[in-house]
């Protein structure tokens, strides 16, 4: 009796899975337009290079070290910075900047604003907080 129940359950699952397959036409029921199928680019590897952005073999893969080096390069373009310290914690990046001693308070605030804008523009994946360290 148990074997018969297993066969009956298997048949029911098979029928239920085939019902969801549909008729194969791509027409919507309410109009005559078709669904647009979106595929990954044809890269010779069945599109698998674009599937996982965290795959180390993906050319867009980044480490925190790469992101930190990019942030330092962006900050190096700004004048008036003596030293920087960058700490990344998940989606947050805390940046401490030590300005040159000759800068006035207004210049320090302008430098902080420029650094904040430059980092947010170049590193949109992080929530960036820039603090000036006197």
XYZ file of C-alpha atoms in Angstrom:
134
model
C 0.000 0.000 0.000
C 2.883 2.363 0.797
C 4.438 1.826 -2.664
C 1.143 2.672 -4.331
C 0.887 5.883 -2.299
C 4.438 6.877 -3.311
C 3.661 6.250 -7.002
C 0.420 8.231 -6.754
C 2.206 11.139 -5.046
C 4.977 11.076 -7.659
C 2.432 11.130 -10.472
C 0.593 14.053 -8.848
C 3.850 16.027 -8.530
C 4.738 15.294 -12.157
C 1.333 16.446 -13.388
C 1.484 19.596 -11.230
C 4.917 20.484 -12.582
C 3.816 19.982 -16.193
C 0.753 22.175 -15.716
C 3.007 25.147 -14.934
C 4.920 24.780 -18.203
C 2.254 26.521 -20.269
C 1.689 26.367 -24.000
C 4.966 27.906 -25.116
C 3.664 31.071 -26.760
C 4.954 34.343 -25.356
C 1.725 36.279 -25.754
C 0.146 38.132 -22.885
C -3.486 37.258 -22.248
C -4.739 40.851 -22.368
C -2.972 42.099 -25.543
C -0.937 40.921 -28.508
C 2.518 42.123 -27.391
C 5.254 39.655 -26.530
C 7.494 39.450 -23.499
C 11.017 40.700 -24.027
C 13.543 38.130 -22.895
C 16.615 39.608 -21.209
C 19.827 37.619 -21.433
C 23.346 38.131 -20.197
C 25.818 39.271 -22.823
C 27.331 36.635 -25.075
C 30.832 36.281 -23.675
C 31.604 32.800 -24.947
C 30.995 31.325 -21.506
C 27.178 31.267 -21.642
C 27.011 34.658 -19.934
C 28.324 33.402 -16.613
C 30.978 36.094 -16.160
C 28.317 38.733 -15.465
C 26.226 36.655 -13.099
C 28.098 37.012 -9.806
C 29.704 40.387 -9.075
C 31.490 38.919 -6.023
C 33.330 36.319 -8.080
C 37.085 37.033 -7.787
C 37.513 36.190 -11.481
C 35.037 38.946 -12.445
C 36.873 42.056 -13.729
C 34.614 44.312 -11.620
C 35.455 42.495 -8.372
C 36.838 44.796 -5.659
C 38.496 44.264 -2.325
C 38.324 46.784 0.491
C 42.011 47.469 -0.212
C 41.198 48.442 -3.812
C 38.414 50.741 -2.632
C 40.673 52.312 0.002
C 43.410 52.912 -2.590
C 40.875 54.576 -4.896
C 39.666 56.812 -2.052
C 43.259 57.804 -1.244
C 43.879 58.617 -4.921
C 40.781 60.831 -4.997
C 41.841 62.627 -1.820
C 45.399 63.088 -3.151
C 43.970 65.374 -5.836
C 42.781 67.834 -3.175
C 45.274 70.354 -1.830
C 45.562 71.096 1.876
C 45.496 67.509 3.185
C 48.374 66.451 5.413
C 47.229 62.939 6.359
C 44.204 60.682 5.811
C 42.821 57.671 7.647
C 40.124 55.530 5.997
C 38.154 52.834 7.830
C 35.613 50.746 5.915
C 33.000 48.823 7.859
C 30.525 47.096 5.544
C 28.601 49.778 3.630
C 30.092 52.636 5.705
C 33.379 54.432 5.132
C 34.693 56.713 7.860
C 37.332 59.119 6.587
C 39.469 61.253 8.912
C 41.448 64.029 7.303
C 44.180 65.994 9.034
C 44.371 69.361 7.241
C 47.548 71.377 6.928
C 48.139 73.685 9.881
C 48.167 76.844 7.738
C 44.505 76.489 6.729
C 41.834 78.697 8.280
C 38.606 77.294 9.720
C 36.690 78.298 6.578
C 39.259 76.610 4.344
C 39.102 73.462 6.500
C 35.316 73.318 6.140
C 35.585 73.880 2.378
C 38.165 71.067 2.175
C 35.845 68.751 4.139
C 32.971 69.583 1.785
C 35.117 68.966 -1.310
C 36.388 65.651 0.075
C 32.857 64.525 0.964
C 31.536 65.350 -2.511
C 34.514 63.782 -4.325
C 34.295 60.539 -2.332
C 30.513 60.243 -2.683
C 30.836 60.760 -6.443
C 33.601 58.187 -6.899
C 32.443 55.596 -4.342
C 28.621 55.466 -4.521
C 28.472 52.014 -2.898
C 29.511 53.447 0.491
C 27.869 55.786 2.957
C 30.786 58.140 3.519
C 31.373 60.266 6.588
C 34.263 62.752 6.396
C 35.645 64.243 9.610
C 38.413 66.782 9.973
C 41.020 66.033 12.635
C 42.848 69.130 13.927
